[in-house]
Amino acid sequence: MSKRKVKELHLTVGECISQVQRLLRERFCHFKLPNEPQGMESQHKHLLELLKRTAVHGESNSVIIVGPRGAGKTMLLNCVLSELLEVNEVKKNVLQVHLNGLLQTDDRIALKEITRQLHLENVVGDKVFGSFAENLAFLLQALKKGDRSSSRPALFILDEFDLFAHHKNQTLLYNLLDVSQSAQAPIAVVGLTCRLDVLELLEKRVKSRFSHRQIHLLSRLSFTGYLEAVCTQLSLPQDFPDPRFAQDWNASIKTLCEDKLVVDVLQRHFNSSKDFRSLHMLLMLTLSRVTVSKPTITATDILEASRVCTVDSKANILHGLSILELCLIIAMKHLNDIYDGEPFNFQMVHNEFKKFLQRKSHSIHNFDKPVVLKAFEHLQQLELIQPMDGSTAKVQREYQLMKLMLDHSQIMEALQKYPQCPTDVKQWAMSAFG
Amino acid sequence: MSAQLQHPWYSEEKLQSVSEKLRCRETLAGTVLSLLGEPDQFCYPSIFIYGHRATGKSHVMHTLMKELELPHATVSCVECVTVGLLYEQVLHSLFGSEASSLLPRTPSLSDFVRIYRQLCSLSPSKQTRYIVLERAELLRDMDANLLPALLRLQELVKDNVTVILLSEIVWDKFRPSTGCFEPLLIHFPDYTKAELQHILDQESHPSYSPELYSAFINILLGVFYCVCRDLRELRHLAALNFSKYCEPLEEGNVKESETHKLWRNIEPHLKKAMQTVYLREVSSVQWEQQQQMEEKEAGAMRGLSAHGHVELPYYSKFLLIAAYLASFNPARTDKRFFLKHHGKIKKTNFLKKHEKTSNHLLGPKPFPLDRLLAIFYSVVDSRVAPSASIFSQISSLVTLQLLTQVGHEDQLDSPKYKCGVSLDFIRAISRTVNFDIVKYLYDFL
């Protein structure tokens, strides 16, 4: 450590750190495209071939990329697209239409968006379309007029493909896939989805027009690969402005990745999820701890970041409750134990709480019923308890049936961590039956 | 403590002034600030901040944004009854007043993203833009695609923008069924007792010493801390009750050093406050008026729930009593309570152990109209004709929400009702007509 410091004296550490932050943040938060997608070479090749056939030879295609959240679907597609656009003739020739199921929530909006992205607004602008159908007919006409040899190929990219399947009659999907099946203008329909059963959502006529090409992105990453990925994610590139700093940084990252403590932490993360998003979150939290006064990542940083990532949020909320609210939760726990998970109402909880006060406590927690009701309602606001049915107006507040959204171990753990918990309350919670 | 807030980008004085405003939250503000990074760097697309009410979530974010002059839009989701208002507010505060006029009349999310992109390309950001959404739990009730889209807004609009969600409810309750982009979670822990004391100490009265005020806060926390940890509520209670605490000092009976005497004076007063002001039974104005009127005992004034007593016609009272009895007594005990010559009933059979006191725990049971009328005729001493006015009184009790109708299938033919009043209420009613209701209640036998 001391050796490093001597070295950095004649560097402007602040600027270096700032550069590091900028670079790594872009990597973790903005999802900058890597040069080469890792671990999905075959899929990459397949998709590239497919889109090239559309772009160069004018072949119509349809494909769905399926994979869990954060598996790199968008990254793969963007890599392929950027590679495709490097070819000069393709760049001039291809039209791209990006649609997102989250944004284009119905076909009318989607159609407007397609018109906009194909720069047909002016053409459409002159004509007054009475209806959605006419607009669609015009667009289809424009697509149909073309043929394989003369017209420009279009790439339709449908993000959140499963949401398009919820549109009425799936008109948009039907028409797009229909164009891709018949000898009209060459288009490629690329769907991205995280649902494995996406084909079940499609209507029969839509399904029959789909080519049933699916690219699955399932992570086949081993832990050593994961560890390597962490290392490369944190390392600085060759063209970093200050090569000496970059060298030092990379060396320190290398030693960090071999640290037993860090490997343990990463193993735990790997066991819970393999996707890169959660890894990025961990690394982002780690990175935010790097400052000018502490210009390297240490094992404790990663440990602390992983603690923040994996903390149980309900336990955090339980920690901040008042003693009265905690007592009510214990009473509910007892009711759940005795009546085997049956729903309860406020009256029963209050009764249970009163029993505790009479038998065990020295009337220190002697509260009026309205005060207890207020505490109960606060618990409901925090959604720690939820009403069984929605009709709130019909039933009096005291008699509304509720269920507890916590489990036994969460309550006991929260009780252990609770600051200055009274002993009698603790003992009451421990005792098997109220 | 201010040394904790460090950032190479911002000047020392600015950070100093920020940390002065964020009492007991310097470390958290430091963490948040280091996550946000320098203004021109990218920040994580979405950050979810959760914590209890009044733990400084909005305050910290607001102070950071305001003091450090970051481009931001703060929107409270309570105000946004339609999504259009949300978009309008965001565009207005990020791009100026004329930006929001670009939105069509009923904007969709697609319009919002398109216009955002347009404006963004006109004025590209040198700094990260922040969208702070308060009370984010209400986003779940809006369009289903709004929350997932906001979480990945950075990717959708291709701008350096970060969405910050503030909520009391944990993230697990937000996650949509098909998943979404996971935000970065930050927890704002609750204030400890010492921290609460430290924060409340700041607002000491100018004419008294800070030590006195601090002693008062200590007593206040001693009474209220086990019920309430809400800073705002405590602050409100402190402001209301401090003048009462100082009363003996003004009269000259007690010196400032005699804390025990002051405590003896204030403690019952605070206990009373818990039953009245804390529950909003008595409004703060009323409470302050009461303190002026010294001869009057605090709480003697009728609270809100005392006004729940309504004046009803004679037969309506009996109808309500009959409805209460029908709701809370099992039907098989009616013979014993309401028939004069009911014959012998075995005591062991009559009082089943497990049924004891269960009805007042489980709530009112529905009963048919016939049973209500039968009980009504038996509890009313005089002869009553089943006239139209009796039946209209039943339906007017329903509109007053003292009774509720159960099941809407047939309105005329054997409707069922439930009684919706509390035991205290019915006791007060039956006292006015000299009827001893407790004698007829199965639960209290």
JSON list of N, CA, C and O in Angstrom, two decimals, chain A residues 34-73:
[
{"chain": "A", "resi": 34, "resn": "PRO", "atom": "N", "xyz": [-19.72, -4.61, -25.69]},
{"chain": "A", "resi": 34, "resn": "PRO", "atom": "CA", "xyz": [-18.37, -5.16, -25.70]},
{"chain": "A", "resi": 34, "resn": "PRO", "atom": "C", "xyz": [-17.95, -5.42, -27.14]},
{"chain": "A", "resi": 34, "resn": "PRO", "atom": "O", "xyz": [-18.77, -5.42, -28.06]},
{"chain": "A", "resi": 35, "resn": "ASN", "atom": "N", "xyz": [-16.68, -5.64, -27.34]},
{"chain": "A", "resi": 35, "resn": "ASN", "atom": "CA", "xyz": [-16.20, -5.89, -28.70]},
{"chain": "A", "resi": 35, "resn": "ASN", "atom": "C", "xyz": [-16.71, -7.22, -29.22]},
{"chain": "A", "resi": 35, "resn": "ASN", "atom": "O", "xyz": [-17.03, -7.37, -30.39]},
{"chain": "A", "resi": 36, "resn": "GLU", "atom": "N", "xyz": [-16.81, -8.15, -28.33]},
{"chain": "A", "resi": 36, "resn": "GLU", "atom": "CA", "xyz": [-17.17, -9.51, -28.76]},
{"chain": "A", "resi": 36, "resn": "GLU", "atom": "C", "xyz": [-18.04, -10.11, -27.67]},
{"chain": "A", "resi": 36, "resn": "GLU", "atom": "O", "xyz": [-17.64, -10.15, -26.51]},
{"chain": "A", "resi": 37, "resn": "PRO", "atom": "N", "xyz": [-19.28, -10.51, -27.98]},
{"chain": "A", "resi": 37, "resn": "PRO", "atom": "CA", "xyz": [-20.10, -11.10, -26.92]},
{"chain": "A", "resi": 37, "resn": "PRO", "atom": "C", "xyz": [-19.52, -12.42, -26.42]},
{"chain": "A", "resi": 37, "resn": "PRO", "atom": "O", "xyz": [-19.11, -13.26, -27.21]},
{"chain": "A", "resi": 38, "resn": "GLN", "atom": "N", "xyz": [-19.46, -12.54, -25.12]},
{"chain": "A", "resi": 38, "resn": "GLN", "atom": "CA", "xyz": [-18.81, -13.71, -24.52]},
{"chain": "A", "resi": 38, "resn": "GLN", "atom": "C", "xyz": [-19.80, -14.85, -24.36]},
{"chain": "A", "resi": 38, "resn": "GLN", "atom": "O", "xyz": [-20.95, -14.64, -23.97]},
{"chain": "A", "resi": 39, "resn": "GLY", "atom": "N", "xyz": [-19.39, -16.02, -24.69]},
{"chain": "A", "resi": 39, "resn": "GLY", "atom": "CA", "xyz": [-20.15, -17.22, -24.37]},
{"chain": "A", "resi": 39, "resn": "GLY", "atom": "C", "xyz": [-21.38, -17.43, -25.22]},
{"chain": "A", "resi": 39, "resn": "GLY", "atom": "O", "xyz": [-22.24, -18.22, -24.88]},
{"chain": "A", "resi": 40, "resn": "MET", "atom": "N", "xyz": [-21.53, -16.66, -26.29]},
{"chain": "A", "resi": 40, "resn": "MET", "atom": "CA", "xyz": [-22.71, -16.88, -27.15]},
{"chain": "A", "resi": 40, "resn": "MET", "atom": "C", "xyz": [-22.29, -16.80, -28.61]},
{"chain": "A", "resi": 40, "resn": "MET", "atom": "O", "xyz": [-22.97, -16.20, -29.44]},
{"chain": "A", "resi": 41, "resn": "GLU", "atom": "N", "xyz": [-21.15, -17.43, -28.90]},
{"chain": "A", "resi": 41, "resn": "GLU", "atom": "CA", "xyz": [-20.59, -17.31, -30.26]},
{"chain": "A", "resi": 41, "resn": "GLU", "atom": "C", "xyz": [-21.51, -17.92, -31.31]},
{"chain": "A", "resi": 41, "resn": "GLU", "atom": "O", "xyz": [-21.73, -17.34, -32.37]},
{"chain": "A", "resi": 42, "resn": "SER", "atom": "N", "xyz": [-22.06, -19.09, -31.00]},
{"chain": "A", "resi": 42, "resn": "SER", "atom": "CA", "xyz": [-22.87, -19.77, -32.01]},
{"chain": "A", "resi": 42, "resn": "SER", "atom": "C", "xyz": [-24.15, -18.99, -32.29]},
{"chain": "A", "resi": 42, "resn": "SER", "atom": "O", "xyz": [-24.55, -18.84, -33.46]},
{"chain": "A", "resi": 43, "resn": "GLN", "atom": "N", "xyz": [-24.75, -18.46, -31.22]},
{"chain": "A", "resi": 43, "resn": "GLN", "atom": "CA", "xyz": [-25.98, -17.68, -31.42]},
{"chain": "A", "resi": 43, "resn": "GLN", "atom": "C", "xyz": [-25.68, -16.43, -32.23]},
{"chain": "A", "resi": 43, "resn": "GLN", "atom": "O", "xyz": [-26.45, -16.04, -33.11]},
{"chain": "A", "resi": 44, "resn": "HIS", "atom": "N", "xyz": [-24.54, -15.83, -31.91]},
{"chain": "A", "resi": 44, "resn": "HIS", "atom": "CA", "xyz": [-24.12, -14.63, -32.61]},
{"chain": "A", "resi": 44, "resn": "HIS", "atom": "C", "xyz": [-23.97, -14.91, -34.10]},
{"chain": "A", "resi": 44, "resn": "HIS", "atom": "O", "xyz": [-24.46, -14.15, -34.94]},
{"chain": "A", "resi": 45, "resn": "LYS", "atom": "N", "xyz": [-23.34, -16.02, -34.38]},
{"chain": "A", "resi": 45, "resn": "LYS", "atom": "CA", "xyz": [-23.11, -16.37, -35.78]},
{"chain": "A", "resi": 45, "resn": "LYS", "atom": "C", "xyz": [-24.43, -16.62, -36.51]},
{"chain": "A", "resi": 45, "resn": "LYS", "atom": "O", "xyz": [-24.65, -16.15, -37.62]},
{"chain": "A", "resi": 46, "resn": "HIS", "atom": "N", "xyz": [-25.29, -17.34, -35.83]},
{"chain": "A", "resi": 46, "resn": "HIS", "atom": "CA", "xyz": [-26.59, -17.69, -36.40]},
{"chain": "A", "resi": 46, "resn": "HIS", "atom": "C", "xyz": [-27.39, -16.43, -36.75]},
{"chain": "A", "resi": 46, "resn": "HIS", "atom": "O", "xyz": [-27.88, -16.29, -37.87]},
{"chain": "A", "resi": 47, "resn": "LEU", "atom": "N", "xyz": [-27.48, -15.53, -35.79]},
{"chain": "A", "resi": 47, "resn": "LEU", "atom": "CA", "xyz": [-28.27, -14.32, -35.99]},
{"chain": "A", "resi": 47, "resn": "LEU", "atom": "C", "xyz": [-27.67, -13.44, -37.07]},
{"chain": "A", "resi": 47, "resn": "LEU", "atom": "O", "xyz": [-28.38, -12.88, -37.91]},
{"chain": "A", "resi": 48, "resn": "LEU", "atom": "N", "xyz": [-26.35, -13.35, -37.05]},
{"chain": "A", "resi": 48, "resn": "LEU", "atom": "CA", "xyz": [-25.67, -12.51, -38.03]},
{"chain": "A", "resi": 48, "resn": "LEU", "atom": "C", "xyz": [-25.93, -13.04, -39.44]},
{"chain": "A", "resi": 48, "resn": "LEU", "atom": "O", "xyz": [-26.25, -12.28, -40.36]},
{"chain": "A", "resi": 49, "resn": "GLU", "atom": "N", "xyz": [-25.82, -14.36, -39.59]},
{"chain": "A", "resi": 49, "resn": "GLU", "atom": "CA", "xyz": [-26.08, -15.00, -40.89]},
{"chain": "A", "resi": 49, "resn": "GLU", "atom": "C", "xyz": [-27.49, -14.65, -41.37]},
{"chain": "A", "resi": 49, "resn": "GLU", "atom": "O", "xyz": [-27.69, -14.24, -42.51]},
{"chain": "A", "resi": 50, "resn": "LEU", "atom": "N", "xyz": [-28.41, -14.81, -40.44]},
{"chain": "A", "resi": 50, "resn": "LEU", "atom": "CA", "xyz": [-29.82, -14.63, -40.75]},
{"chain": "A", "resi": 50, "resn": "LEU", "atom": "C", "xyz": [-30.11, -13.21, -41.22]},
{"chain": "A", "resi": 50, "resn": "LEU", "atom": "O", "xyz": [-30.74, -12.99, -42.25]},
{"chain": "A", "resi": 51, "resn": "LEU", "atom": "N", "xyz": [-29.61, -12.27, -40.46]},
{"chain": "A", "resi": 51, "resn": "LEU", "atom": "CA", "xyz": [-29.90, -10.87, -40.79]},
{"chain": "A", "resi": 51, "resn": "LEU", "atom": "C", "xyz": [-29.15, -10.46, -42.04]},
{"chain": "A", "resi": 51, "resn": "LEU", "atom": "O", "xyz": [-29.63, -9.63, -42.82]},
{"chain": "A", "resi": 52, "resn": "LYS", "atom": "N", "xyz": [-27.99, -11.05, -42.25]},
{"chain": "A", "resi": 52, "resn": "LYS", "atom": "CA", "xyz": [-27.23, -10.74, -43.45]},
{"chain": "A", "resi": 52, "resn": "LYS", "atom": "C", "xyz": [-28.00, -11.21, -44.69]},
{"chain": "A", "resi": 52, "resn": "LYS", "atom": "O", "xyz": [-28.04, -10.53, -45.70]},
{"chain": "A", "resi": 53, "resn": "ARG", "atom": "N", "xyz": [-28.63, -12.38, -44.55]},
{"chain": "A", "resi": 53, "resn": "ARG", "atom": "CA", "xyz": [-29.39, -12.91, -45.68]},
{"chain": "A", "resi": 53, "resn": "ARG", "atom": "C", "xyz": [-30.54, -11.97, -46.05]},
{"chain": "A", "resi": 53, "resn": "ARG", "atom": "O", "xyz": [-30.84, -11.76, -47.21]},
{"chain": "A", "resi": 54, "resn": "THR", "atom": "N", "xyz": [-31.15, -11.40, -45.02]},
{"chain": "A", "resi": 54, "resn": "THR", "atom": "CA", "xyz": [-32.22, -10.43, -45.29]},
{"chain": "A", "resi": 54, "resn": "THR", "atom": "C", "xyz": [-31.65, -9.17, -45.92]},
{"chain": "A", "resi": 54, "resn": "THR", "atom": "O", "xyz": [-32.17, -8.66, -46.91]},
{"chain": "A", "resi": 55, "resn": "ALA", "atom": "N", "xyz": [-30.57, -8.70, -45.30]},
{"chain": "A", "resi": 55, "resn": "ALA", "atom": "CA", "xyz": [-30.05, -7.39, -45.70]},
{"chain": "A", "resi": 55, "resn": "ALA", "atom": "C", "xyz": [-29.42, -7.45, -47.08]},
{"chain": "A", "resi": 55, "resn": "ALA", "atom": "O", "xyz": [-29.54, -6.51, -47.86]},
{"chain": "A", "resi": 56, "resn": "VAL", "atom": "N", "xyz": [-28.72, -8.54, -47.38]},
{"chain": "A", "resi": 56, "resn": "VAL", "atom": "CA", "xyz": [-27.97, -8.59, -48.63]},
{"chain": "A", "resi": 56, "resn": "VAL", "atom": "C", "xyz": [-28.78, -9.27, -49.72]},
{"chain": "A", "resi": 56, "resn": "VAL", "atom": "O", "xyz": [-28.94, -8.74, -50.82]},
{"chain": "A", "resi": 57, "resn": "HIS", "atom": "N", "xyz": [-29.35, -10.43, -49.39]},
{"chain": "A", "resi": 57, "resn": "HIS", "atom": "CA", "xyz": [-30.02, -11.20, -50.45]},
{"chain": "A", "resi": 57, "resn": "HIS", "atom": "C", "xyz": [-31.51, -10.94, -50.51]},
{"chain": "A", "resi": 57, "resn": "HIS", "atom": "O", "xyz": [-32.18, -11.46, -51.39]},
{"chain": "A", "resi": 58, "resn": "GLY", "atom": "N", "xyz": [-32.03, -10.20, -49.57]},
{"chain": "A", "resi": 58, "resn": "GLY", "atom": "CA", "xyz": [-33.46, -9.90, -49.64]},
{"chain": "A", "resi": 58, "resn": "GLY", "atom": "C", "xyz": [-34.34, -11.07, -49.28]},
{"chain": "A", "resi": 58, "resn": "GLY", "atom": "O", "xyz": [-35.40, -11.29, -49.85]},
{"chain": "A", "resi": 59, "resn": "GLU", "atom": "N", "xyz": [-33.92, -11.86, -48.32]},
{"chain": "A", "resi": 59, "resn": "GLU", "atom": "CA", "xyz": [-34.72, -13.00, -47.88]},
{"chain": "A", "resi": 59, "resn": "GLU", "atom": "C", "xyz": [-35.53, -12.56, -46.65]},
{"chain": "A", "resi": 59, "resn": "GLU", "atom": "O", "xyz": [-35.00, -11.88, -45.79]},
{"chain": "A", "resi": 60, "resn": "SER", "atom": "N", "xyz": [-36.79, -12.96, -46.60]},
{"chain": "A", "resi": 60, "resn": "SER", "atom": "CA", "xyz": [-37.59, -12.57, -45.43]},
{"chain": "A", "resi": 60, "resn": "SER", "atom": "C", "xyz": [-37.46, -13.63, -44.35]},
{"chain": "A", "resi": 60, "resn": "SER", "atom": "O", "xyz": [-37.53, -14.82, -44.62]},
{"chain": "A", "resi": 61, "resn": "ASN", "atom": "N", "xyz": [-37.29, -13.16, -43.14]},
{"chain": "A", "resi": 61, "resn": "ASN", "atom": "CA", "xyz": [-37.05, -14.08, -42.04]},
{"chain": "A", "resi": 61, "resn": "ASN", "atom": "C", "xyz": [-37.79, -13.64, -40.80]},
{"chain": "A", "resi": 61, "resn": "ASN", "atom": "O", "xyz": [-38.16, -12.48, -40.65]},
{"chain": "A", "resi": 62, "resn": "SER", "atom": "N", "xyz": [-37.96, -14.57, -39.90]},
{"chain": "A", "resi": 62, "resn": "SER", "atom": "CA", "xyz": [-38.47, -14.19, -38.58]},
{"chain": "A", "resi": 62, "resn": "SER", "atom": "C", "xyz": [-37.78, -15.05, -37.53]},
{"chain": "A", "resi": 62, "resn": "SER", "atom": "O", "xyz": [-37.51, -16.23, -37.76]},
{"chain": "A", "resi": 63, "resn": "VAL", "atom": "N", "xyz": [-37.47, -14.46, -36.41]},
{"chain": "A", "resi": 63, "resn": "VAL", "atom": "CA", "xyz": [-36.74, -15.18, -35.37]},
{"chain": "A", "resi": 63, "resn": "VAL", "atom": "C", "xyz": [-37.11, -14.58, -34.02]},
{"chain": "A", "resi": 63, "resn": "VAL", "atom": "O", "xyz": [-37.43, -13.41, -33.91]},
{"chain": "A", "resi": 64, "resn": "ILE", "atom": "N", "xyz": [-37.10, -15.43, -33.01]},
{"chain": "A", "resi": 64, "resn": "ILE", "atom": "CA", "xyz": [-37.32, -14.93, -31.65]},
{"chain": "A", "resi": 64, "resn": "ILE", "atom": "C", "xyz": [-36.09, -15.28, -30.82]},
{"chain": "A", "resi": 64, "resn": "ILE", "atom": "O", "xyz": [-35.61, -16.42, -30.85]},
{"chain": "A", "resi": 65, "resn": "ILE", "atom": "N", "xyz": [-35.60, -14.30, -30.11]},
{"chain": "A", "resi": 65, "resn": "ILE", "atom": "CA", "xyz": [-34.50, -14.55, -29.18]},
{"chain": "A", "resi": 65, "resn": "ILE", "atom": "C", "xyz": [-35.10, -14.69, -27.79]},
{"chain": "A", "resi": 65, "resn": "ILE", "atom": "O", "xyz": [-35.74, -13.78, -27.30]},
{"chain": "A", "resi": 66, "resn": "VAL", "atom": "N", "xyz": [-34.91, -15.84, -27.19]},
{"chain": "A", "resi": 66, "resn": "VAL", "atom": "CA", "xyz": [-35.50, -16.12, -25.88]},
{"chain": "A", "resi": 66, "resn": "VAL", "atom": "C", "xyz": [-34.39, -16.28, -24.85]},
{"chain": "A", "resi": 66, "resn": "VAL", "atom": "O", "xyz": [-33.40, -16.94, -25.11]},
{"chain": "A", "resi": 67, "resn": "GLY", "atom": "N", "xyz": [-34.59, -15.66, -23.73]},
{"chain": "A", "resi": 67, "resn": "GLY", "atom": "CA", "xyz": [-33.62, -15.82, -22.65]},
{"chain": "A", "resi": 67, "resn": "GLY", "atom": "C", "xyz": [-34.11, -15.10, -21.42]},
{"chain": "A", "resi": 67, "resn": "GLY", "atom": "O", "xyz": [-34.94, -14.20, -21.53]},
{"chain": "A", "resi": 68, "resn": "PRO", "atom": "N", "xyz": [-33.64, -15.50, -20.25]},
{"chain": "A", "resi": 68, "resn": "PRO", "atom": "CA", "xyz": [-34.08, -14.82, -19.03]},
{"chain": "A", "resi": 68, "resn": "PRO", "atom": "C", "xyz": [-33.63, -13.36, -18.99]},
{"chain": "A", "resi": 68, "resn": "PRO", "atom": "O", "xyz": [-32.81, -12.94, -19.81]},
{"chain": "A", "resi": 69, "resn": "ARG", "atom": "N", "xyz": [-34.17, -12.62, -18.03]},
{"chain": "A", "resi": 69, "resn": "ARG", "atom": "CA", "xyz": [-33.80, -11.21, -17.89]},
{"chain": "A", "resi": 69, "resn": "ARG", "atom": "C", "xyz": [-32.31, -11.09, -17.64]},
{"chain": "A", "resi": 69, "resn": "ARG", "atom": "O", "xyz": [-31.74, -11.83, -16.84]},
{"chain": "A", "resi": 70, "resn": "GLY", "atom": "N", "xyz": [-31.70, -10.15, -18.34]},
{"chain": "A", "resi": 70, "resn": "GLY", "atom": "CA", "xyz": [-30.28, -9.90, -18.12]},
{"chain": "A", "resi": 70, "resn": "GLY", "atom": "C", "xyz": [-29.37, -10.95, -18.74]},
{"chain": "A", "resi": 70, "resn": "GLY", "atom": "O", "xyz": [-28.22, -11.07, -18.36]},
{"chain": "A", "resi": 71, "resn": "ALA", "atom": "N", "xyz": [-29.90, -11.72, -19.70]},
{"chain": "A", "resi": 71, "resn": "ALA", "atom": "CA", "xyz": [-29.06, -12.75, -20.31]},
{"chain": "A", "resi": 71, "resn": "ALA", "atom": "C", "xyz": [-28.28, -12.21, -21.50]},
{"chain": "A", "resi": 71, "resn": "ALA", "atom": "O", "xyz": [-27.48, -12.93, -22.08]},
{"chain": "A", "resi": 72, "resn": "GLY", "atom": "N", "xyz": [-28.53, -10.96, -21.89]},
{"chain": "A", "resi": 72, "resn": "GLY", "atom": "CA", "xyz": [-27.76, -10.37, -22.98]},
{"chain": "A", "resi": 72, "resn": "GLY", "atom": "C", "xyz": [-28.45, -10.44, -24.33]},
{"chain": "A", "resi": 72, "resn": "GLY", "atom": "O", "xyz": [-27.78, -10.48, -25.35]},
{"chain": "A", "resi": 73, "resn": "LYS", "atom": "N", "xyz": [-29.77, -10.42, -24.34]},
{"chain": "A", "resi": 73, "resn": "LYS", "atom": "CA", "xyz": [-30.50, -10.49, -25.61]},
{"chain": "A", "resi": 73, "resn": "LYS", "atom": "C", "xyz": [-30.28, -9.20, -26.42]},
{"chain": "A", "resi": 73, "resn": "LYS", "atom": "O", "xyz": [-29.89, -9.25, -27.58]}
]
